């Protein structure tokens, strides 16, 4: 697919404690959003010589890749994805593809996820052009269909009736997605090419990640530091209750209502799919419940493993504390939502280990 066009793709003292400074502050590199001139060669390669790129806008919120809406002189639009150090506010560097939760971004992950979702029959923006050769930009890049119906999150706020209809369609799409199983657990790009994950099991990878999250968050927030032993003990206790399993469902991994766009007919279109993986379906449902809130009842599924749900719930809250706090060490341009995410999930994690009073 590279270089070719493709036709119709989140006990402390009673007084509030300030957030501690990062243990190793770093000077962030200068970042510059791409311009129309920067993206014009990519746009021309993707759409041909008969359309001219008129304007570009960097879509707000991206932290791992640059997402730019490209407007053309014939009133059509497309979306460019750009993977470069300047666009990655996590400053993660190379990641281990054998780790199911390694930095989920990159052209190879996108193309693998796009192709798998297309085969399964789950809608995602069409992939119009992909370039790993750095011919048009000094970075991997892709041009995607622009799905212009807004997000499911916006629809549920704007028109709850129409939004619920789209939510019900999403539930049907998730049933299709989760019914598709893989031969092993891990990123789609790895498993579909015969690879094997480095972790011994889904639950072990989540347990190890939760313990790392505690270690990373403790120096950054006094409340986590004070509850560190309780948090670690609870994670180990929950992990010990989980039985073995060898069935792995296809899941998005980070599916919130902001990661679902709607087409002109109100049909759901999944975006930010690079983290697509085969894993325990309970992991998906913990995230869905967290992000969809009162709307989760429409997406609820039967026969989920309660032991896995309990482990994954606490682990996910911890990850949504440590991740945003690490991101805030750098120069992410929209810090307040990240602070709110970290604070909300910190309180939830402390509640789950009986330390709710420490969250004030």
mmCIF file of C-alpha atoms in Angstrom:
data_model
loop_
_atom_site.group_PDB
_atom_site.id
_atom_site.type_symbol
_atom_site.label_atom_id
_atom_site.label_comp_id
_atom_site.label_asym_id
_atom_site.label_seq_id
_atom_site.Cartn_x
_atom_site.Cartn_y
_atom_site.Cartn_z
ATOM 1 C CA UNK A 1 0.000 0.000 0.000
ATOM 2 C CA UNK A 2 3.009 2.241 0.487
ATOM 3 C CA UNK A 3 3.225 5.087 -1.983
ATOM 4 C CA UNK A 4 0.081 4.054 -3.847
ATOM 5 C CA UNK A 5 -3.419 5.403 -4.063
ATOM 6 C CA UNK A 6 -6.204 3.256 -2.654
ATOM 7 C CA UNK A 7 -9.785 3.668 -3.821
ATOM 8 C CA UNK A 8 -12.903 3.826 -1.911
ATOM 9 C CA UNK A 9 -10.594 5.054 5.744
ATOM 10 C CA UNK A 10 -8.064 8.457 27.961
ATOM 11 C CA UNK A 11 -3.083 8.210 53.920
ATOM 12 C CA UNK A 12 -2.549 11.724 52.479
ATOM 13 C CA UNK A 13 -2.992 14.773 54.646
ATOM 14 C CA UNK A 14 -6.449 16.331 54.668
ATOM 15 C CA UNK A 15 -5.140 19.487 53.002
ATOM 16 C CA UNK A 16 -4.697 19.416 49.184
ATOM 17 C CA UNK A 17 -1.156 18.641 48.090
ATOM 18 C CA UNK A 18 0.376 20.321 45.036
ATOM 19 C CA UNK A 19 1.448 18.113 42.209
ATOM 20 C CA UNK A 20 5.124 17.359 42.588
ATOM 21 C CA UNK A 21 7.467 18.416 39.793
ATOM 22 C CA UNK A 22 8.557 15.611 37.485
ATOM 23 C CA UNK A 23 11.547 13.653 38.757
ATOM 24 C CA UNK A 24 13.538 14.397 35.611
ATOM 25 C CA UNK A 25 12.323 17.603 33.950
ATOM 26 C CA UNK A 26 13.169 17.828 30.302
ATOM 27 C CA UNK A 27 13.396 20.773 28.002
ATOM 28 C CA UNK A 28 10.753 20.220 25.336
ATOM 29 C CA UNK A 29 11.881 20.490 21.740
ATOM 30 C CA UNK A 30 10.425 23.288 19.635
ATOM 31 C CA UNK A 31 7.367 22.185 17.688
ATOM 32 C CA UNK A 32 5.864 23.693 14.590
ATOM 33 C CA UNK A 33 2.535 22.693 13.069
ATOM 34 C CA UNK A 34 2.659 21.836 9.388
ATOM 35 C CA UNK A 35 1.492 24.411 6.857
ATOM 36 C CA UNK A 36 -0.308 24.227 3.550
ATOM 37 C CA UNK A 37 3.022 24.360 1.746
ATOM 38 C CA UNK A 38 4.345 21.487 3.860
ATOM 39 C CA UNK A 39 1.367 19.272 3.080
ATOM 40 C CA UNK A 40 0.831 20.229 -0.548
ATOM 41 C CA UNK A 41 3.136 17.512 -2.000
ATOM 42 C CA UNK A 42 1.392 14.813 0.043
ATOM 43 C CA UNK A 43 -2.027 16.133 -0.967
ATOM 44 C CA UNK A 44 -1.039 16.152 -4.630
ATOM 45 C CA UNK A 45 0.237 12.596 -4.480
ATOM 46 C CA UNK A 46 -2.967 11.434 -2.796
ATOM 47 C CA UNK A 47 -5.534 13.257 -4.933
ATOM 48 C CA UNK A 48 -3.811 13.929 -8.250
ATOM 49 C CA UNK A 49 -2.976 17.144 -10.113
ATOM 50 C CA UNK A 50 -6.533 18.361 -10.706
ATOM 51 C CA UNK A 51 -7.175 19.537 -7.143
ATOM 52 C CA UNK A 52 -5.213 22.220 -5.284
ATOM 53 C CA UNK A 53 -4.754 22.277 -1.544
ATOM 54 C CA UNK A 54 -6.294 25.548 -0.345
ATOM 55 C CA UNK A 55 -5.960 25.378 3.454
ATOM 56 C CA UNK A 56 -4.989 23.078 6.317
ATOM 57 C CA UNK A 57 -6.074 23.019 9.943
ATOM 58 C CA UNK A 58 -4.461 20.932 12.678
ATOM 59 C CA UNK A 59 -7.260 19.129 14.468
ATOM 60 C CA UNK A 60 -7.058 19.764 18.200
ATOM 61 C CA UNK A 61 -6.427 16.977 20.690
ATOM 62 C CA UNK A 62 -3.925 14.705 18.981
ATOM 63 C CA UNK A 63 -1.016 13.749 21.220
ATOM 64 C CA UNK A 64 0.647 10.883 19.309
ATOM 65 C CA UNK A 65 0.346 12.018 15.702
ATOM 66 C CA UNK A 66 -0.517 15.127 13.765
ATOM 67 C CA UNK A 67 -4.027 15.159 12.335
ATOM 68 C CA UNK A 68 -4.685 17.832 9.705
ATOM 69 C CA UNK A 69 -7.870 18.585 7.809
ATOM 70 C CA UNK A 70 -6.978 19.481 4.237
ATOM 71 C CA UNK A 71 -9.419 21.644 2.263
ATOM 72 C CA UNK A 72 -9.169 21.681 -1.536
ATOM 73 C CA UNK A 73 -10.171 24.234 -4.132
ATOM 74 C CA UNK A 74 -13.179 22.121 -5.209
ATOM 75 C CA UNK A 75 -14.679 22.215 -1.689
ATOM 76 C CA UNK A 76 -13.690 18.624 -0.937
ATOM 77 C CA UNK A 77 -11.700 17.677 2.155
ATOM 78 C CA UNK A 78 -9.449 14.895 3.396
ATOM 79 C CA UNK A 79 -7.495 14.243 6.561
ATOM 80 C CA UNK A 80 -3.732 13.803 6.786
ATOM 81 C CA UNK A 81 -2.089 11.740 9.512
ATOM 82 C CA UNK A 82 1.580 12.526 10.164
ATOM 83 C CA UNK A 83 3.836 10.517 12.461
ATOM 84 C CA UNK A 84 6.926 12.452 13.516
ATOM 85 C CA UNK A 85 8.791 13.465 16.676
ATOM 86 C CA UNK A 86 7.364 16.985 16.394
ATOM 87 C CA UNK A 87 3.814 15.598 16.433
ATOM 88 C CA UNK A 88 4.311 13.106 19.291
ATOM 89 C CA UNK A 89 3.899 14.923 22.613
ATOM 90 C CA UNK A 90 4.686 11.719 24.517
ATOM 91 C CA UNK A 91 8.259 11.793 23.159
ATOM 92 C CA UNK A 92 8.044 8.023 23.350
ATOM 93 C CA UNK A 93 10.618 7.093 20.730
ATOM 94 C CA UNK A 94 10.680 3.564 19.275
ATOM 95 C CA UNK A 95 8.297 1.065 20.834
ATOM 96 C CA UNK A 96 8.246 -2.700 21.197
ATOM 97 C CA UNK A 97 5.646 -4.177 18.828
ATOM 98 C CA UNK A 98 5.520 -7.323 20.987
ATOM 99 C CA UNK A 99 4.059 -5.306 23.868
ATOM 100 C CA UNK A 100 0.270 -5.124 23.419
ATOM 101 C CA UNK A 101 0.182 -1.684 25.059
ATOM 102 C CA UNK A 102 3.332 -0.183 23.607
ATOM 103 C CA UNK A 103 2.991 3.307 22.102
ATOM 104 C CA UNK A 104 0.048 2.660 19.782
ATOM 105 C CA UNK A 105 0.904 4.863 16.849
ATOM 106 C CA UNK A 106 2.467 4.501 13.440
ATOM 107 C CA UNK A 107 1.667 3.976 9.772
ATOM 108 C CA UNK A 108 2.199 0.208 9.948
ATOM 109 C CA UNK A 109 -0.274 -0.064 12.834
ATOM 110 C CA UNK A 110 -2.804 2.073 10.970
ATOM 111 C CA UNK A 111 -2.665 0.080 7.750
ATOM 112 C CA UNK A 112 -2.888 -3.249 9.606
ATOM 113 C CA UNK A 113 -5.858 -2.030 11.651
ATOM 114 C CA UNK A 114 -7.574 -0.522 8.619
ATOM 115 C CA UNK A 115 -7.228 -3.736 6.639
ATOM 116 C CA UNK A 116 -8.441 -5.947 9.490
ATOM 117 C CA UNK A 117 -11.476 -3.747 10.204
ATOM 118 C CA UNK A 118 -12.327 -3.689 6.508
ATOM 119 C CA UNK A 119 -12.256 -7.487 6.359
ATOM 120 C CA UNK A 120 -14.375 -7.799 9.501
ATOM 121 C CA UNK A 121 -16.897 -5.238 8.214
ATOM 122 C CA UNK A 122 -16.459 -2.529 10.823
ATOM 123 C CA UNK A 123 -16.431 0.994 9.423
ATOM 124 C CA UNK A 124 -13.328 3.167 9.744
ATOM 125 C CA UNK A 125 -12.238 6.091 7.513
ATOM 126 C CA UNK A 126 -11.085 4.863 4.117
ATOM 127 C CA UNK A 127 -7.347 4.896 3.596
ATOM 128 C CA UNK A 128 -6.773 6.904 0.428
ATOM 129 C CA UNK A 129 -2.982 7.060 0.347
ATOM 130 C CA UNK A 130 -0.082 5.858 2.475
ATOM 131 C CA UNK A 131 3.571 6.856 2.260
ATOM 132 C CA UNK A 132 6.324 5.265 4.322
ATOM 133 C CA UNK A 133 9.058 6.440 1.935
ATOM 134 C CA UNK A 134 9.228 10.030 3.292
ATOM 135 C CA UNK A 135 8.989 11.228 -0.302
ATOM 136 C CA UNK A 136 6.455 13.974 0.382
ATOM 137 C CA UNK A 137 7.185 14.718 4.042
ATOM 138 C CA UNK A 138 10.151 13.822 6.284
ATOM 139 C CA UNK A 139 7.828 11.457 8.151
ATOM 140 C CA UNK A 140 5.440 8.576 7.622
ATOM 141 C CA UNK A 141 2.097 9.918 6.460
ATOM 142 C CA UNK A 142 -1.341 8.852 5.304
ATOM 143 C CA UNK A 143 -4.330 10.554 3.732
ATOM 144 C CA UNK A 144 -7.724 9.446 4.975
ATOM 145 C CA UNK A 145 -11.354 10.007 4.129
ATOM 146 C CA UNK A 146 -12.757 12.987 6.033
ATOM 147 C CA UNK A 147 -15.858 11.826 7.920
ATOM 148 C CA UNK A 148 -17.779 15.048 8.394
ATOM 149 C CA UNK A 149 -20.811 14.137 10.529
ATOM 150 C CA UNK A 150 -19.140 15.080 13.816
ATOM 151 C CA UNK A 151 -18.477 12.791 16.748
ATOM 152 C CA UNK A 152 -20.878 10.518 18.575
ATOM 153 C CA UNK A 153 -20.017 12.501 21.709
ATOM 154 C CA UNK A 154 -21.313 15.687 20.074
ATOM 155 C CA UNK A 155 -24.405 13.918 18.738
ATOM 156 C CA UNK A 156 -25.381 12.569 22.148
ATOM 157 C CA UNK A 157 -25.150 16.084 23.584
ATOM 158 C CA UNK A 158 -26.871 17.833 20.668
ATOM 159 C CA UNK A 159 -29.724 15.419 19.923
ATOM 160 C CA UNK A 160 -30.089 12.563 22.430
ATOM 161 C CA UNK A 161 -32.692 10.753 20.298
ATOM 162 C CA UNK A 162 -30.650 10.694 17.099
ATOM 163 C CA UNK A 163 -27.518 10.141 19.145
ATOM 164 C CA UNK A 164 -29.036 7.057 20.766
ATOM 165 C CA UNK A 165 -29.861 5.621 17.358
ATOM 166 C CA UNK A 166 -26.212 5.976 16.366
ATOM 167 C CA UNK A 167 -25.192 4.507 19.725
ATOM 168 C CA UNK A 168 -27.352 1.447 19.033
ATOM 169 C CA UNK A 169 -25.655 1.062 15.656
ATOM 170 C CA UNK A 170 -22.315 1.263 17.421
ATOM 171 C CA UNK A 171 -23.421 -1.548 19.754
ATOM 172 C CA UNK A 172 -24.152 -3.697 16.714
ATOM 173 C CA UNK A 173 -20.742 -2.876 15.219
ATOM 174 C CA UNK A 174 -19.017 -3.751 18.483
ATOM 175 C CA UNK A 175 -20.794 -7.093 18.559
ATOM 176 C CA UNK A 176 -19.295 -7.804 15.123
ATOM 177 C CA UNK A 177 -15.869 -6.556 16.199
ATOM 178 C CA UNK A 178 -15.754 -8.548 19.422
ATOM 179 C CA UNK A 179 -17.026 -11.734 17.792
ATOM 180 C CA UNK A 180 -13.879 -11.788 15.662
ATOM 181 C CA UNK A 181 -11.124 -13.701 17.468
ATOM 182 C CA UNK A 182 -7.407 -13.999 16.927
ATOM 183 C CA UNK A 183 -5.035 -16.929 17.437
ATOM 184 C CA UNK A 184 -3.054 -15.010 20.082
ATOM 185 C CA UNK A 185 -3.237 -11.734 21.983
ATOM 186 C CA UNK A 186 -1.437 -8.594 20.934
ATOM 187 C CA UNK A 187 -1.496 -5.824 18.364
ATOM 188 C CA UNK A 188 -3.188 -6.703 15.107
ATOM 189 C CA UNK A 189 -0.079 -5.728 13.153
ATOM 190 C CA UNK A 190 1.892 -8.311 15.150
ATOM 191 C CA UNK A 191 -0.588 -11.190 15.409
ATOM 192 C CA UNK A 192 -1.847 -10.996 11.823
ATOM 193 C CA UNK A 193 1.762 -11.436 10.698
ATOM 194 C CA UNK A 194 2.360 -14.493 12.897
ATOM 195 C CA UNK A 195 4.023 -12.656 15.795
ATOM 196 C CA UNK A 196 3.756 -13.422 19.503
ATOM 197 C CA UNK A 197 3.441 -10.958 22.361
ATOM 198 C CA UNK A 198 6.140 -10.705 25.013
ATOM 199 C CA UNK A 199 3.698 -10.981 27.936
ATOM 200 C CA UNK A 200 2.595 -14.382 29.218
ATOM 201 C CA UNK A 201 -1.125 -13.511 29.367
ATOM 202 C CA UNK A 202 -3.518 -10.592 29.038
ATOM 203 C CA UNK A 203 -4.032 -10.376 32.796
ATOM 204 C CA UNK A 204 -0.279 -10.520 33.495
ATOM 205 C CA UNK A 205 0.397 -7.668 31.062
ATOM 206 C CA UNK A 206 -2.334 -5.561 32.701
ATOM 207 C CA UNK A 207 -1.001 -6.375 36.178
ATOM 208 C CA UNK A 208 2.564 -5.425 35.252
ATOM 209 C CA UNK A 209 1.314 -2.219 33.646
ATOM 210 C CA UNK A 210 -0.723 -1.275 36.706
ATOM 211 C CA UNK A 211 2.271 -1.717 38.990
ATOM 212 C CA UNK A 212 4.340 0.469 36.648
ATOM 213 C CA UNK A 213 1.590 3.085 36.661
ATOM 214 C CA UNK A 214 1.711 3.235 40.459
ATOM 215 C CA UNK A 215 5.504 3.585 40.393
ATOM 216 C CA UNK A 216 5.320 6.365 37.792
ATOM 217 C CA UNK A 217 2.487 8.295 39.462
ATOM 218 C CA UNK A 218 3.776 8.108 43.053
ATOM 219 C CA UNK A 219 6.605 10.667 42.582
ATOM 220 C CA UNK A 220 4.200 12.983 40.790
ATOM 221 C CA UNK A 221 1.281 12.990 43.271
ATOM 222 C CA UNK A 222 1.455 12.715 47.060
ATOM 223 C CA UNK A 223 -1.887 10.906 47.277
ATOM 224 C CA UNK A 224 -0.710 8.017 45.121
ATOM 225 C CA UNK A 225 2.544 7.934 47.054
ATOM 226 C CA UNK A 226 0.658 7.667 50.361
ATOM 227 C CA UNK A 227 -1.571 4.865 49.041
ATOM 228 C CA UNK A 228 1.165 3.040 47.105
ATOM 229 C CA UNK A 229 1.275 -0.117 49.255
ATOM 230 C CA UNK A 230 -2.512 -0.471 49.325
ATOM 231 C CA UNK A 231 -2.733 -0.001 45.565
ATOM 232 C CA UNK A 232 -0.019 -2.553 44.848
ATOM 233 C CA UNK A 233 -1.507 -5.105 47.240
ATOM 234 C CA UNK A 234 -4.966 -4.717 45.713
ATOM 235 C CA UNK A 235 -3.664 -5.144 42.159
ATOM 236 C CA UNK A 236 -1.865 -8.357 43.126
ATOM 237 C CA UNK A 237 -4.937 -9.664 44.963
ATOM 238 C CA UNK A 238 -7.217 -8.965 42.005
ATOM 239 C CA UNK A 239 -4.755 -10.547 39.586
ATOM 240 C CA UNK A 240 -4.554 -13.723 41.678
ATOM 241 C CA UNK A 241 -8.321 -14.195 41.332
ATOM 242 C CA UNK A 242 -8.250 -14.245 37.495
ATOM 243 C CA UNK A 243 -8.375 -17.673 35.907
ATOM 244 C CA UNK A 244 -6.644 -18.702 32.651
ATOM 245 C CA UNK A 245 -8.140 -18.016 29.226
ATOM 246 C CA UNK A 246 -7.088 -18.594 25.618
ATOM 247 C CA UNK A 247 -9.858 -16.711 23.755
ATOM 248 C CA UNK A 248 -8.871 -13.303 22.407
ATOM 249 C CA UNK A 249 -11.373 -10.866 20.897
ATOM 250 C CA UNK A 250 -10.667 -8.056 18.470
ATOM 251 C CA UNK A 251 -10.983 -4.774 20.406
ATOM 252 C CA UNK A 252 -10.345 -1.094 19.759
ATOM 253 C CA UNK A 253 -8.677 -0.592 23.149
ATOM 254 C CA UNK A 254 -9.477 3.106 23.739
ATOM 255 C CA UNK A 255 -12.983 3.541 22.430
ATOM 256 C CA UNK A 256 -14.764 6.609 23.756
ATOM 257 C CA UNK A 257 -17.556 8.640 22.116
ATOM 258 C CA UNK A 258 -14.895 11.038 20.799
ATOM 259 C CA UNK A 259 -13.280 8.149 18.892
ATOM 260 C CA UNK A 260 -16.501 7.494 16.990
ATOM 261 C CA UNK A 261 -17.368 9.756 14.070
ATOM 262 C CA UNK A 262 -20.692 9.688 12.241
ATOM 263 C CA UNK A 263 -21.175 9.604 8.499
ATOM 264 C CA UNK A 264 -23.939 11.461 6.674
ATOM 265 C CA UNK A 265 -26.442 8.731 7.600
ATOM 266 C CA UNK A 266 -25.505 8.647 11.289
ATOM 267 C CA UNK A 267 -23.529 5.432 11.000
ATOM 268 C CA UNK A 268 -20.572 5.048 13.392
ATOM 269 C CA UNK A 269 -17.027 5.224 12.042
ATOM 270 C CA UNK A 270 -14.188 4.207 14.374
ATOM 271 C CA UNK A 271 -11.082 6.404 14.427
ATOM 272 C CA UNK A 272 -7.710 6.297 16.220
ATOM 273 C CA UNK A 273 -7.561 2.608 15.433
ATOM 274 C CA UNK A 274 -3.778 2.107 15.572
ATOM 275 C CA UNK A 275 -4.107 0.430 18.964
ATOM 276 C CA UNK A 276 -6.427 -2.271 17.555
ATOM 277 C CA UNK A 277 -5.542 -5.577 19.195
ATOM 278 C CA UNK A 278 -6.654 -9.042 20.132
ATOM 279 C CA UNK A 279 -7.229 -9.112 23.883
ATOM 280 C CA UNK A 280 -9.742 -9.824 26.626
ATOM 281 C CA UNK A 281 -13.052 -8.245 25.690
ATOM 282 C CA UNK A 282 -13.445 -7.160 29.345
ATOM 283 C CA UNK A 283 -10.659 -4.647 28.807
ATOM 284 C CA UNK A 284 -12.737 -2.961 26.111
ATOM 285 C CA UNK A 285 -15.848 -2.925 28.293
ATOM 286 C CA UNK A 286 -14.060 -1.325 31.229
ATOM 287 C CA UNK A 287 -13.002 1.512 28.932
ATOM 288 C CA UNK A 288 -16.448 1.767 27.325
ATOM 289 C CA UNK A 289 -18.093 2.010 30.757
ATOM 290 C CA UNK A 290 -15.614 4.655 31.848
ATOM 291 C CA UNK A 291 -15.984 6.830 28.743
ATOM 292 C CA UNK A 292 -19.660 6.381 27.856
ATOM 293 C CA UNK A 293 -20.963 6.738 31.413
ATOM 294 C CA UNK A 294 -24.769 6.688 31.521
ATOM 295 C CA UNK A 295 -24.867 5.655 27.859
ATOM 296 C CA UNK A 296 -22.922 2.446 28.522
ATOM 297 C CA UNK A 297 -26.099 0.412 29.116
ATOM 298 C CA UNK A 298 -26.680 0.371 25.349
ATOM 299 C CA UNK A 299 -23.223 -1.152 24.814
ATOM 300 C CA UNK A 300 -23.300 -3.633 27.702
ATOM 301 C CA UNK A 301 -22.579 -7.271 26.843
ATOM 302 C CA UNK A 302 -23.516 -10.494 28.673
ATOM 303 C CA UNK A 303 -21.214 -13.134 30.144
ATOM 304 C CA UNK A 304 -18.258 -10.913 31.006
ATOM 305 C CA UNK A 305 -15.740 -12.213 33.556
ATOM 306 C CA UNK A 306 -16.202 -10.237 36.785
ATOM 307 C CA UNK A 307 -12.697 -11.025 38.054
ATOM 308 C CA UNK A 308 -11.159 -9.568 34.922
ATOM 309 C CA UNK A 309 -13.442 -6.556 35.079
ATOM 310 C CA UNK A 310 -12.330 -5.777 38.658
ATOM 311 C CA UNK A 311 -8.622 -6.054 37.814
ATOM 312 C CA UNK A 312 -8.897 -4.121 34.573
ATOM 313 C CA UNK A 313 -11.002 -1.355 36.134
ATOM 314 C CA UNK A 314 -8.425 -0.481 38.782
ATOM 315 C CA UNK A 315 -5.553 -0.893 36.336
ATOM 316 C CA UNK A 316 -7.212 1.404 33.818
ATOM 317 C CA UNK A 317 -7.832 4.133 36.395
ATOM 318 C CA UNK A 318 -4.169 3.932 37.395
ATOM 319 C CA UNK A 319 -3.027 4.144 33.778
ATOM 320 C CA UNK A 320 -5.216 7.208 33.287
ATOM 321 C CA UNK A 321 -3.429 8.845 36.209
ATOM 322 C CA UNK A 322 0.156 8.031 35.321
ATOM 323 C CA UNK A 323 -0.194 8.637 31.566
ATOM 324 C CA UNK A 324 -1.597 12.172 31.736
ATOM 325 C CA UNK A 325 0.824 13.129 34.525
ATOM 326 C CA UNK A 326 3.749 12.000 32.371
ATOM 327 C CA UNK A 327 2.372 13.934 29.416
ATOM 328 C CA UNK A 328 2.157 17.045 31.602
ATOM 329 C CA UNK A 329 5.899 16.790 32.225
ATOM 330 C CA UNK A 330 6.339 18.022 28.659
ATOM 331 C CA UNK A 331 4.817 20.707 26.459
ATOM 332 C CA UNK A 332 1.425 19.290 25.549
ATOM 333 C CA UNK A 333 -0.503 22.362 24.342
ATOM 334 C CA UNK A 334 -3.854 21.604 26.000
ATOM 335 C CA UNK A 335 -2.943 20.612 29.580
ATOM 336 C CA UNK A 336 -6.191 21.301 31.470
ATOM 337 C CA UNK A 337 -8.167 18.338 30.081
ATOM 338 C CA UNK A 338 -5.226 16.069 30.922
ATOM 339 C CA UNK A 339 -5.147 17.372 34.500
ATOM 340 C CA UNK A 340 -8.883 16.717 34.772
ATOM 341 C CA UNK A 341 -8.478 13.155 33.448
ATOM 342 C CA UNK A 342 -5.692 12.419 35.920
ATOM 343 C CA UNK A 343 -7.638 13.888 38.855
ATOM 344 C CA UNK A 344 -10.861 12.042 38.049
ATOM 345 C CA UNK A 345 -9.130 8.696 37.693
ATOM 346 C CA UNK A 346 -6.959 9.220 40.758
ATOM 347 C CA UNK A 347 -10.098 9.647 42.841
ATOM 348 C CA UNK A 348 -11.676 6.548 41.332
ATOM 349 C CA UNK A 349 -8.547 4.454 41.982
ATOM 350 C CA UNK A 350 -8.389 5.533 45.613
ATOM 351 C CA UNK A 351 -12.081 4.756 46.072
ATOM 352 C CA UNK A 352 -11.496 1.210 44.794
ATOM 353 C CA UNK A 353 -8.920 0.558 47.501
ATOM 354 C CA UNK A 354 -10.946 2.187 50.295
ATOM 355 C CA UNK A 355 -8.932 5.400 50.348
ATOM 356 C CA UNK A 356 -11.687 7.774 49.184
ATOM 357 C CA UNK A 357 -10.920 10.181 52.024
ATOM 358 C CA UNK A 358 -7.419 10.629 50.603
ATOM 359 C CA UNK A 359 -8.796 11.989 47.344
ATOM 360 C CA UNK A 360 -10.019 15.295 48.716
#
